[in-house]
Coordinates of N, CA, C and O in Angstrom, one line a residue:
M123 N 108.2 -17.4 241.7 CA 109.2 -17.8 241.9 C 110.2 -17.9 242.7 O 111.3 -18.7 243.5
T124 N 110.5 -16.4 242.5 CA 112.5 -16.0 243.1 C 111.6 -16.2 245.0 O 112.1 -16.5 245.8
A125 N 110.3 -15.5 244.9 CA 109.6 -16.0 246.8 C 109.8 -17.3 247.3 O 110.2 -17.9 248.4
A126 N 109.2 -18.6 246.5 CA 109.6 -19.4 246.4 C 111.3 -20.0 247.1 O 111.4 -20.8 247.8
T127 N 111.7 -19.6 246.2 CA 113.6 -19.8 245.9 C 113.8 -19.7 247.7 O 114.3 -20.7 247.5
F128 N 113.9 -18.1 247.7 CA 114.3 -18.3 248.8 C 113.5 -18.8 250.0 O 114.2 -19.3 251.2
E129 N 112.1 -19.1 250.0 CA 111.9 -19.9 250.9 C 112.3 -21.2 251.1 O 112.6 -21.8 252.0
Q130 N 112.6 -22.0 250.0 CA 113.5 -23.2 249.8 C 115.1 -22.9 250.9 O 115.5 -23.6 251.4
L131 N 115.4 -21.8 250.8 CA 116.6 -21.4 251.0 C 117.1 -20.8 252.7 O 117.9 -20.3 253.4
G132 N 115.8 -21.4 253.4 CA 115.9 -20.6 254.6 C 116.0 -19.0 254.6 O 116.5 -18.5 255.9
L133 N 115.6 -18.2 254.0 CA 115.8 -16.4 253.7 C 114.4 -16.5 254.0 O 113.5 -16.6 253.5
T134 N 114.4 -14.7 254.5 CA 113.1 -14.1 255.1 C 113.1 -12.9 254.2 O 114.5 -12.2 254.2
I135 N 112.3 -12.6 253.4 CA 112.1 -11.7 252.7 C 111.5 -10.5 253.3 O 110.4 -10.4 254.3
L136 N 112.6 -9.5 254.0 CA 112.1 -8.1 254.3 C 111.2 -7.1 253.5 O 110.4 -6.5 254.3
D137 N 112.2 -7.0 252.7 CA 111.1 -6.1 251.9 C 111.2 -6.4 250.1 O 112.3 -6.9 250.4
A138 N 110.8 -5.9 249.8 CA 111.2 -5.9 247.9 C 110.1 -5.1 246.9 O 109.3 -4.4 247.2
K139 N 111.3 -5.1 246.2 CA 110.4 -4.1 245.3 C 110.7 -4.8 243.5 O 112.0 -5.5 243.7
I140 N 109.7 -4.8 243.0 CA 109.3 -5.6 242.1 C 108.9 -4.4 240.8 O 107.8 -4.1 240.7
S141 N 109.5 -4.5 239.3 CA 108.9 -3.6 238.6 C 109.6 -4.4 237.4 O 110.4 -5.3 237.2
H142 N 108.4 -4.1 235.9 CA 109.1 -4.6 234.7 C 108.9 -3.2 234.2 O 108.6 -2.5 234.2
T143 N 109.8 -4.0 233.0 CA 109.9 -2.8 231.8 C 109.4 -3.0 231.1 O 108.1 -3.8 231.2
T144 N 109.5 -2.1 230.1 CA 108.6 -1.9 228.7 C 109.0 -3.0 227.9 O 108.2 -3.6 226.7
D145 N 110.3 -3.3 227.8 CA 110.5 -4.6 226.7 C 110.3 -5.6 227.7 O 111.4 -7.1 227.6
N146 N 109.5 -5.6 228.8 CA 109.0 -7.3 229.1 C 110.3 -8.0 229.9 O 110.3 -9.4 230.0
Y147 N 111.1 -7.5 230.7 CA 111.6 -7.4 231.5 C 111.3 -7.4 233.3 O 110.0 -6.6 233.3
S148 N 112.0 -8.1 233.7 CA 111.9 -8.2 235.2 C 112.4 -7.5 236.5 O 114.0 -8.3 236.0
L149 N 112.8 -5.8 236.8 CA 114.1 -6.2 237.9 C 113.0 -5.9 239.3 O 112.4 -5.7 239.6
D150 N 113.7 -7.3 240.0 CA 113.3 -7.3 241.3 C 114.4 -7.2 242.3 O 115.8 -7.6 242.0
S151 N 114.3 -6.5 243.6 CA 114.9 -6.0 244.2 C 114.6 -6.3 246.0 O 113.2 -6.4 246.1
F152 N 115.4 -7.0 246.5 CA 114.8 -7.8 247.7 C 116.0 -7.8 248.7 O 117.3 -7.5 248.6
V153 N 114.8 -7.6 250.0 CA 116.1 -7.3 251.4 C 115.8 -8.4 252.2 O 114.5 -8.6 252.3
V154 N 117.0 -9.2 252.3 CA 116.4 -10.8 253.1 C 117.4 -11.0 254.3 O 118.4 -10.1 254.4
M155 N 116.9 -11.9 254.9 CA 117.5 -11.8 256.2 C 117.4 -13.6 256.1 O 116.4 -14.1 256.1
D156 N 118.8 -14.1 256.6 CA 119.1 -15.9 257.2 C 117.5 -15.7 257.9 O 117.2 -15.2 259.2
S157 N 117.2 -16.8 257.7 CA 115.5 -16.8 259.0 C 115.7 -17.6 260.3 O 115.2 -17.9 261.5
N158 N 117.2 -17.8 260.5 CA 118.1 -18.3 261.9 C 118.2 -16.8 262.9 O 117.8 -16.6 264.2
D159 N 117.3 -15.4 261.8 CA 116.9 -14.6 262.6 C 118.3 -14.0 263.9 O 117.9 -13.5 264.9
S160 N 119.5 -14.5 263.7 CA 120.3 -13.8 265.3 C 121.3 -12.6 264.4 O 121.3 -12.7 263.2
D161 N 121.7 -12.1 265.7 CA 122.8 -11.0 265.0 C 123.8 -11.3 264.0 O 124.1 -10.6 263.2
T162 N 124.2 -12.4 264.5 CA 125.3 -13.0 263.3 C 124.9 -12.9 261.5 O 126.1 -13.3 261.4
N163 N 123.8 -13.0 261.4 CA 123.3 -13.1 260.1 C 122.9 -11.9 259.0 O 122.3 -11.6 258.4
L164 N 123.6 -11.0 260.3 CA 123.2 -9.5 259.1 C 123.6 -9.6 258.2 O 122.9 -8.3 257.7
H165 N 124.9 -10.0 257.8 CA 125.4 -9.6 256.1 C 125.9 -11.2 256.3 O 126.7 -12.3 257.2
L166 N 125.0 -11.7 254.8 CA 125.8 -13.6 254.1 C 127.1 -13.5 254.0 O 127.5 -12.2 253.0
D167 N 127.5 -14.7 253.9 CA 129.1 -14.6 253.8 C 128.8 -14.8 252.1 O 128.3 -15.1 251.6
K168 N 130.3 -15.2 251.6 CA 130.3 -14.8 249.8 C 129.8 -16.5 249.8 O 129.0 -16.1 248.7
E169 N 130.2 -17.9 250.2 CA 130.0 -18.9 250.3 C 128.3 -19.1 250.4 O 127.8 -19.5 249.0
R170 N 127.4 -18.1 251.2 CA 126.0 -18.7 251.5 C 125.6 -17.8 250.4 O 124.7 -17.7 249.2
I171 N 126.3 -16.7 249.6 CA 125.5 -15.4 248.3 C 125.6 -16.4 247.7 O 125.2 -16.2 246.4
T172 N 126.9 -16.7 247.0 CA 127.0 -18.1 245.8 C 126.1 -19.0 245.8 O 125.6 -18.8 245.1
L173 N 126.1 -19.5 246.9 CA 124.8 -20.7 246.8 C 123.5 -19.9 246.2 O 122.7 -20.5 245.9
I174 N 123.2 -18.8 246.7 CA 121.3 -18.2 247.3 C 121.7 -18.0 245.4 O 120.8 -18.4 245.0
R175 N 122.6 -17.1 244.6 CA 122.5 -17.3 243.6 C 122.6 -17.8 242.5 O 122.0 -18.5 241.9
K176 N 123.4 -19.0 243.0 CA 123.5 -20.5 241.8 C 121.7 -21.2 241.9 O 121.2 -21.5 240.8
T177 N 121.8 -21.2 243.1 CA 120.2 -21.8 243.4 C 118.7 -20.9 242.8 O 117.8 -21.7 241.9
L178 N 118.9 -19.5 242.6 CA 117.9 -18.9 242.6 C 117.8 -18.9 240.9 O 116.8 -19.3 240.1
M179 N 119.5 -19.0 239.6 CA 119.5 -19.3 238.5 C 118.9 -20.0 238.4 O 118.2 -20.4 236.9
E180 N 119.2 -21.3 238.9 CA 118.7 -22.9 238.3 C 116.9 -22.8 238.4 O 116.7 -23.5 237.4
Q181 N 116.4 -22.6 239.5 CA 114.7 -22.3 239.6 C 114.2 -21.3 238.7 O 113.3 -22.1 238.1
L182 N 115.1 -20.9 238.4 CA 114.3 -19.6 236.8 C 114.4 -19.8 236.3 O 113.5 -19.8 234.9
E183 N 115.4 -20.6 235.8 CA 115.9 -21.6 234.2 C 114.8 -22.5 234.5 O 114.1 -23.1 232.9
T184 N 114.1 -22.9 235.3 CA 113.4 -24.3 235.3 C 111.6 -23.9 236.4 O 111.8 -24.6 237.2
P185 N 111.4 -23.3 235.6 CA 109.9 -22.8 236.4 C 108.8 -23.9 236.7 O 108.2 -24.1 237.8
S186 N 109.2 -24.9 236.1 CA 108.5 -26.4 236.5 C 108.1 -26.9 238.0 O 107.2 -27.2 238.6
L187 N 109.5 -26.4 238.5 CA 110.1 -26.8 239.9 C 109.3 -26.4 240.8 O 109.0 -25.8 242.1
Y188 N 108.0 -25.3 240.2 CA 107.6 -24.5 241.0 C 107.0 -24.6 242.1 O 106.7 -24.5 243.3
E189 N 106.4 -26.0 241.7 CA 105.4 -26.4 242.9 C 105.8 -27.2 243.7 O 105.4 -27.7 244.9
S190 N 107.1 -27.3 243.5 CA 107.9 -28.0 245.2 C 108.3 -26.8 246.4 O 109.6 -27.3 246.5
V191 N 107.7 -26.0 246.6 CA 107.9 -25.2 247.4 C 108.4 -25.7 249.0 O 107.2 -26.7 249.3
V192 N 109.1 -25.7 249.3 CA 109.2 -26.4 251.4 C 109.0 -25.2 252.0 O 109.1 -24.1 251.9
Q193 N 107.7 -25.9 253.0 CA 107.4 -24.9 253.5 C 108.2 -24.9 254.9 O 108.1 -26.2 255.4
R194 N 108.4 -24.1 255.9 CA 109.1 -24.2 257.1 C 108.0 -23.6 257.8 O 107.1 -23.3 257.6
H195 N 108.5 -23.8 259.1 CA 107.0 -24.0 260.4 C 107.2 -23.1 260.6 O 108.8 -21.8 260.4
T196 N 106.0 -22.3 261.4 CA 106.3 -20.5 261.4 C 107.1 -20.9 262.8 O 106.4 -21.4 263.3
P197 N 108.0 -19.9 263.2 CA 108.5 -19.4 264.7 C 107.2 -19.0 265.5 O 106.3 -19.0 265.7
R198 N 107.8 -20.0 266.2 CA 107.0 -19.8 268.1 C 106.5 -18.7 268.3 O 105.4 -18.6 268.4
I199 N 107.1 -17.3 268.4 CA 107.0 -16.4 268.2 C 105.7 -15.7 267.9 O 104.9 -14.7 268.2
L200 N 105.7 -16.3 266.5 CA 105.1 -15.5 265.4 C 103.7 -16.5 265.3 O 102.4 -16.0 264.9
K201 N 103.2 -17.6 266.1 CA 102.0 -18.5 266.2 C 101.1 -17.6 267.4 O 99.7 -17.7 266.9
I202 N 101.1 -16.8 268.0 CA 100.5 -16.0 268.4 C 99.4 -15.0 267.8 O 98.7 -15.1 268.6
F203 N 100.2 -14.8 267.1 CA 99.7 -13.6 266.4 C 98.8 -14.0 264.9 O 99.4 -14.6 264.1
N204 N 97.6 -14.1 264.9 CA 97.1 -15.1 264.0 C 96.0 -14.6 263.8 O 94.8 -14.7 263.7
S205 N 95.8 -13.0 263.3 CA 94.5 -12.2 263.2 C 94.3 -12.7 261.4 O 95.5 -13.1 260.7
P206 N 93.2 -12.1 261.3 CA 92.7 -12.7 259.3 C 93.5 -11.9 258.6 O 93.5 -10.9 259.1
A207 N 93.5 -12.4 257.7 CA 94.4 -11.6 256.1 C 92.7 -10.8 255.8 O 92.1 -10.6 256.1
T208 N 93.5 -9.6 255.5 CA 92.7 -8.7 254.8 C 93.0 -7.8 253.2 O 94.4 -8.9 253.0
A209 N 92.6 -8.5 252.5 CA 92.7 -7.8 251.1 C 91.8 -7.0 250.2 O 90.4 -7.0 250.4
H210 N 91.9 -5.9 249.6 CA 91.1 -5.0 248.7 C 92.1 -4.2 248.0 O 92.9 -3.7 248.1
F211 N 91.4 -3.3 246.7 CA 91.8 -2.7 245.5 C 91.7 -1.7 246.2 O 90.5 -0.8 246.8
V212 N 92.8 -0.9 245.8 CA 92.7 0.6 246.2 C 92.5 1.6 244.9 O 93.4 1.1 243.9
S213 N 92.2 2.8 244.8 CA 92.1 3.4 243.5 C 93.1 4.1 244.0 O 93.9 4.4 244.3
Q214 N 93.8 4.1 242.8 CA 95.0 5.3 242.1 C 94.9 6.6 241.0 O 94.4 5.8 240.4
P215 N 95.8 7.1 241.4 CA 95.5 8.4 240.2 C 95.9 8.0 239.0 O 95.4 8.1 238.1
E216 N 97.1 7.1 239.0 CA 97.6 6.3 237.8 C 96.6 5.5 236.9 O 96.6 5.7 235.7
E217 N 96.3 4.9 237.8 CA 95.5 3.8 236.7 C 96.2 2.7 235.9 O 95.6 2.5 235.1
V218 N 97.7 2.7 236.1 CA 98.0 2.3 235.0 C 97.4 0.6 235.2 O 98.1 -0.3 234.5
W219 N 97.8 0.4 236.7 CA 97.8 -1.3 237.1 C 96.5 -1.0 238.4 O 96.4 0.2 238.9
S220 N 95.9 -2.0 238.6 CA 95.3 -2.3 239.6 C 96.0 -2.7 241.1 O 97.2 -3.4 240.7
A221 N 95.6 -1.6 241.9 CA 96.4 -2.3 242.9 C 95.6 -2.9 244.4 O 94.4 -2.5 244.3
L222 N 96.0 -4.0 244.4 CA 95.8 -4.8 245.6 C 96.3 -4.8 247.0 O 98.0 -5.2 246.9
E223 N 96.1 -4.3 248.1 CA 96.5 -4.3 249.6 C 96.4 -5.7 250.3 O 95.3 -6.0 249.8
I224 N 97.3 -6.3 250.6 CA 97.1 -7.3 251.5 C 97.7 -6.7 253.1 O 98.8 -6.7 253.0
T225 N 97.3 -7.3 253.9 CA 97.6 -7.3 255.3 C 97.3 -8.5 255.5 O 96.4 -9.5 256.1
A226 N 98.5 -9.7 256.4 CA 98.0 -10.8 256.8 C 99.4 -10.8 257.9 O 100.2 -10.1 258.0
P227 N 99.3 -11.7 258.8 CA 100.2 -12.4 260.0 C 101.6 -12.6 258.9 O 101.3 -13.6 257.9
D228 N 102.6 -12.7 259.4 CA 103.8 -13.1 258.6 C 103.8 -14.4 258.9 O 104.2 -14.8 260.3
R229 N 103.8 -15.1 257.8 CA 104.2 -16.4 257.8 C 105.1 -17.0 256.7 O 105.6 -16.2 255.8
P230 N 106.0 -18.0 257.1 CA 107.1 -18.3 256.2 C 106.3 -18.7 255.0 O 105.7 -19.5 255.2
G231 N 106.8 -18.2 253.6 CA 106.3 -19.2 252.5 C 105.3 -18.1 251.8 O 104.3 -18.5 250.6
L232 N 104.6 -17.3 252.1 CA 103.6 -16.7 251.9 C 104.1 -15.5 250.7 O 102.8 -15.5 250.3
L233 N 104.5 -15.0 250.6 CA 105.0 -14.8 249.2 C 104.6 -16.0 248.1 O 104.3 -15.2 246.9
A234 N 105.1 -16.8 248.5 CA 105.1 -17.8 246.9 C 103.8 -18.0 247.3 O 103.6 -18.7 246.2
L235 N 102.7 -18.5 248.4 CA 101.4 -18.6 248.0 C 100.6 -17.9 247.4 O 100.0 -18.1 246.8
I236 N 100.8 -16.3 247.6 CA 100.3 -15.1 247.1 C 100.9 -15.9 245.7 O 100.2 -15.1 244.6
G237 N 102.2 -15.3 245.1 CA 102.5 -15.8 243.9 C 102.0 -16.7 242.8 O 101.8 -16.9 241.6
Q238 N 102.0 -18.1 243.7 CA 101.1 -18.8 243.3 C 99.6 -19.2 242.5 O 99.4 -19.2 241.7
F239 N 99.0 -18.0 244.0 CA 97.9 -17.4 243.4 C 97.7 -16.7 242.3 O 96.8 -17.5 241.4
F240 N 98.5 -15.3 242.4 CA 98.6 -15.2 241.1 C 98.6 -15.9 239.6 O 97.8 -15.6 239.0
M241 N 99.3 -16.9 239.6 CA 99.6 -17.5 238.6 C 98.2 -18.7 238.0 O 98.3 -18.5 236.9
N242 N 98.1 -19.5 239.2 CA 96.6 -19.9 239.0 C 95.8 -19.2 238.4 O 94.5 -19.9 238.2
N243 N 95.8 -17.7 239.0 CA 94.5 -17.3 238.3 C 94.7 -16.4 237.5 O 94.2 -15.2 237.1
N244 N 95.3 -16.3 236.9 CA 96.1 -15.7 235.1 C 96.4 -14.3 235.5 O 95.5 -13.6 234.9
I245 N 96.5 -13.7 236.9 CA 97.0 -12.5 237.1 C 98.2 -12.1 236.8 O 99.3 -12.2 237.4
M246 N 98.6 -10.9 236.3 CA 100.0 -10.4 235.8 C 100.0 -9.4 236.7 O 99.9 -8.4 237.2
L247 N 101.2 -9.8 237.5 CA 102.1 -9.1 238.8 C 103.2 -8.1 238.3 O 104.1 -8.4 237.3
H248 N 102.9 -6.8 238.3 CA 103.9 -5.5 237.4 C 104.9 -5.4 238.4 O 105.9 -4.6 238.0
K249 N 104.1 -5.0 239.5 CA 104.9 -4.1 240.1 C 104.6 -4.5 241.8 O 103.6 -4.8 242.0
A250 N 105.4 -4.1 243.2 CA 104.9 -4.9 244.1 C 105.6 -4.2 245.5 O 107.6 -3.9 244.8
K251 N 105.2 -3.7 246.2 CA 105.8 -3.2 247.4 C 105.4 -4.1 249.2 O 104.5 -3.8 249.6
I252 N 107.0 -4.7 249.1 CA 106.7 -5.7 250.5 C 107.0 -5.5 251.5 O 108.0 -4.6 251.6
A253 N 106.3 -5.2 252.8 CA 106.8 -4.6 254.0 C 106.7 -5.5 255.0 O 105.3 -6.3 255.4
T254 N 107.5 -6.3 256.1 CA 107.3 -7.2 257.2 C 107.8 -6.0 258.1 O 108.4 -5.4 258.6
L255 N 106.3 -5.9 258.7 CA 106.4 -4.9 260.2 C 106.0 -6.0 261.3 O 105.2 -6.4 261.4
G256 N 107.0 -6.3 261.9 CA 107.1 -7.4 262.7 C 106.3 -8.4 262.4 O 107.0 -9.5 261.8
E257 N 105.1 -8.6 263.3 CA 104.5 -10.3 263.5 C 103.6 -10.0 261.8 O 102.7 -11.0 261.9
R258 N 103.3 -9.0 261.5 CA 102.2 -9.1 260.3 C 103.5 -8.0 258.8 O 104.5 -7.7 258.8
V259 N 102.6 -8.8 257.7 CA 103.1 -8.6 256.7 C 102.3 -7.2 256.1 O 100.8 -7.2 255.9
E260 N 102.2 -6.1 255.3 CA 101.6 -4.9 254.6 C 102.2 -5.1 253.3 O 102.8 -4.4 253.5
D261 N 101.7 -5.5 252.2 CA 102.2 -5.8 250.9 C 100.9 -4.9 249.6 O 99.9 -5.3 250.1
T262 N 101.8 -4.4 249.0 CA 100.6 -3.8 247.8 C 101.3 -4.3 246.5 O 102.1 -4.6 246.4
F263 N 100.3 -5.1 245.6 CA 100.7 -5.7 244.4 C 99.8 -5.2 243.0 O 98.7 -4.7 243.4
Y264 N 100.2 -4.7 242.5 CA 100.2 -4.1 241.0 C 99.8 -4.7 240.1 O 101.0 -5.1 239.4
I265 N 98.5 -5.1 239.6 CA 98.4 -6.3 239.1 C 97.4 -5.8 237.9 O 97.2 -4.8 237.9
T266 N 97.4 -6.8 237.0 CA 96.8 -6.9 235.6 C 96.0 -8.7 235.2 O 96.3 -9.3 235.7
E267 N 94.5 -8.7 234.8 CA 94.2 -9.6 234.0 C 95.7 -10.2 232.9 O 96.3 -9.0 232.5
E268 N 95.5 -11.5 232.8 CA 96.5 -11.6 231.8 C 96.9 -11.0 230.5 O 97.9 -10.9 230.2
N269 N 96.0 -10.4 230.3 CA 96.3 -9.7 228.6 C 96.6 -8.5 229.4 O 96.2 -7.7 228.2
G270 N 96.6 -7.9 230.0 CA 97.3 -6.7 230.6 C 96.2 -5.5 230.6 O 95.8 -4.8 231.3
D271 N 95.0 -6.2 230.9 CA 93.6 -4.7 231.3 C 93.8 -4.7 232.7 O 94.0 -5.6 233.5
L272 N 93.1 -3.5 233.4 CA 92.8 -3.3 234.5 C 91.8 -3.6 235.3 O 90.8 -4.9 234.2
I273 N 92.2 -5.0 236.5 CA 91.1 -5.4 236.9 C 90.1 -4.3 237.5 O 90.3 -3.2 238.5
T274 N 88.9 -3.9 236.5 CA 87.7 -3.0 237.5 C 86.5 -3.2 237.8 O 86.0 -2.9 238.9
D275 N 86.3 -4.7 237.6 CA 85.0 -5.3 237.6 C 84.8 -5.7 239.4 O 85.8 -6.3 239.6
E276 N 83.4 -5.0 239.6 CA 83.2 -5.2 241.0 C 83.2 -6.7 241.4 O 84.1 -7.2 242.2
E277 N 83.1 -7.4 240.6 CA 82.3 -8.9 240.9 C 83.6 -9.6 240.5 O 84.1 -10.3 242.2
S278 N 84.8 -8.9 239.9 CA 86.0 -10.1 239.7 C 87.0 -9.7 240.9 O 87.7 -10.3 241.4
M279 N 86.7 -8.5 241.6 CA 87.6 -7.8 242.5 C 87.1 -8.7 243.8 O 87.8 -9.1 244.7
N280 N 85.4 -8.5 244.1 CA 85.6 -9.3 245.6 C 86.0 -10.6 245.5 O 86.3 -11.3 246.4
K281 N 85.6 -11.5 244.4 CA 86.5 -13.1 244.4 C 87.9 -12.7 244.3 O 88.2 -14.2 245.3
I282 N 88.5 -12.2 243.5 CA 90.1 -12.0 243.8 C 90.1 -12.2 245.4 O 91.0 -12.8 246.0
C283 N 89.7 -11.3 246.2 CA 89.8 -10.8 247.6 C 89.2 -11.9 248.3 O 90.1 -12.5 249.2
T284 N 88.2 -12.4 248.2 CA 87.8 -13.4 249.0 C 88.7 -14.4 249.0 O 88.9 -15.4 249.9
L285 N 89.1 -15.2 247.5 CA 89.6 -16.4 247.6 C 91.0 -16.2 248.1 O 91.6 -17.1 248.7
L286 N 91.9 -15.1 247.8 CA 92.8 -14.4 248.4 C 92.8 -14.4 250.4 O 93.8 -15.9 250.5
K287 N 91.9 -14.1 250.4 CA 91.6 -14.2 252.1 C 91.8 -15.7 252.5 O 92.3 -15.7 253.8
E288 N 90.6 -16.4 251.8 CA 90.3 -17.9 252.6 C 91.9 -18.5 252.2 O 92.2 -19.1 253.1
K289 N 92.5 -18.6 251.6 CA 93.8 -19.2 251.3 C 94.8 -18.7 252.2 O 95.9 -19.6 252.5
I290 N 95.1 -17.4 252.2 CA 95.9 -16.8 253.4 C 95.3 -17.7 254.7 O 96.2 -17.7 255.6
D291 N 94.2 -16.8 255.1 CA 94.1 -17.7 256.5 C 94.3 -19.6 256.8 O 94.5 -20.0 257.7
R292 N 93.8 -19.7 255.7 CA 94.1 -21.5 255.6 C 95.3 -21.9 255.4 O 95.7 -22.8 256.8
F293 N 96.1 -21.0 255.3 CA 97.8 -21.4 255.2 C 98.0 -20.8 256.9 O 99.2 -22.0 256.9
S294 N 98.0 -19.9 257.3 CA 98.0 -19.5 258.6 C 97.7 -20.2 259.3 O 98.8 -20.9 260.0
Q295 N 96.5 -20.9 258.9 CA 96.6 -21.7 260.3 C 96.9 -23.0 260.4 O 97.5 -23.8 261.3
A296 N 97.2 -23.8 259.0 CA 98.5 -25.1 258.9 C 99.4 -24.8 259.1 O 100.1 -25.6 259.3
M297 N 99.9 -23.5 259.2 CA 101.4 -23.7 259.6 C 101.6 -23.2 260.8 O 102.4 -23.4 261.5
E298 N 100.5 -23.2 261.9 CA 100.7 -22.9 263.5 C 100.9 -24.9 263.7 O 100.9 -25.7 263.3

C-alpha cells in the first residue's frame, strides 16, 4: 500500500527497508525522490512532506483503495532497458523467512505490483531490501506463507517465480 501511495504521489523509491516486529507492527523506511528527477528535488519542502504524510495516513487507514493504483508512464530513458525479469529463491543461514530475489527493469509502480502479487497469492512480507541501480532494480523480499510457514516446497517456489516473472514482464512491456 505504501509503494502504491508513493506511486500516486509521483515519488520514486530508491531504497527501502521493511521489518516486522514481534508484536505485529511494521517498521518501514524509504528513501524517495520526486519523479521529476531534477537537482532541485534533492530535498522535499515542508508542504510536500505534509502532503505525503497526510495522503499516506489516509491510504493506510483505507486499504480497500489499493486497487486504484495510478500508473505513470516509464521515462523515455528507461524504455530502452527492457531485459526480462528474474526471480529466484536463495538459501539463507537463518531460515527464518524464505528469501526471494527479483531483478527487473526499473518501472514506475513496480513495487506496488509486487506487493499486490504478494497480497493476491497469500504471501506474507516480513522484510525487504530494495535497491534501484540505474535502469534496474535488485530487490530481496523475505516472505512466508500466510500462516508464517517457510516456503520450501520446490513446486510452490517455481510457481511463485514463474508467475511473478510473467507479471513483471507483462507490466514492463505495457509501460512502454
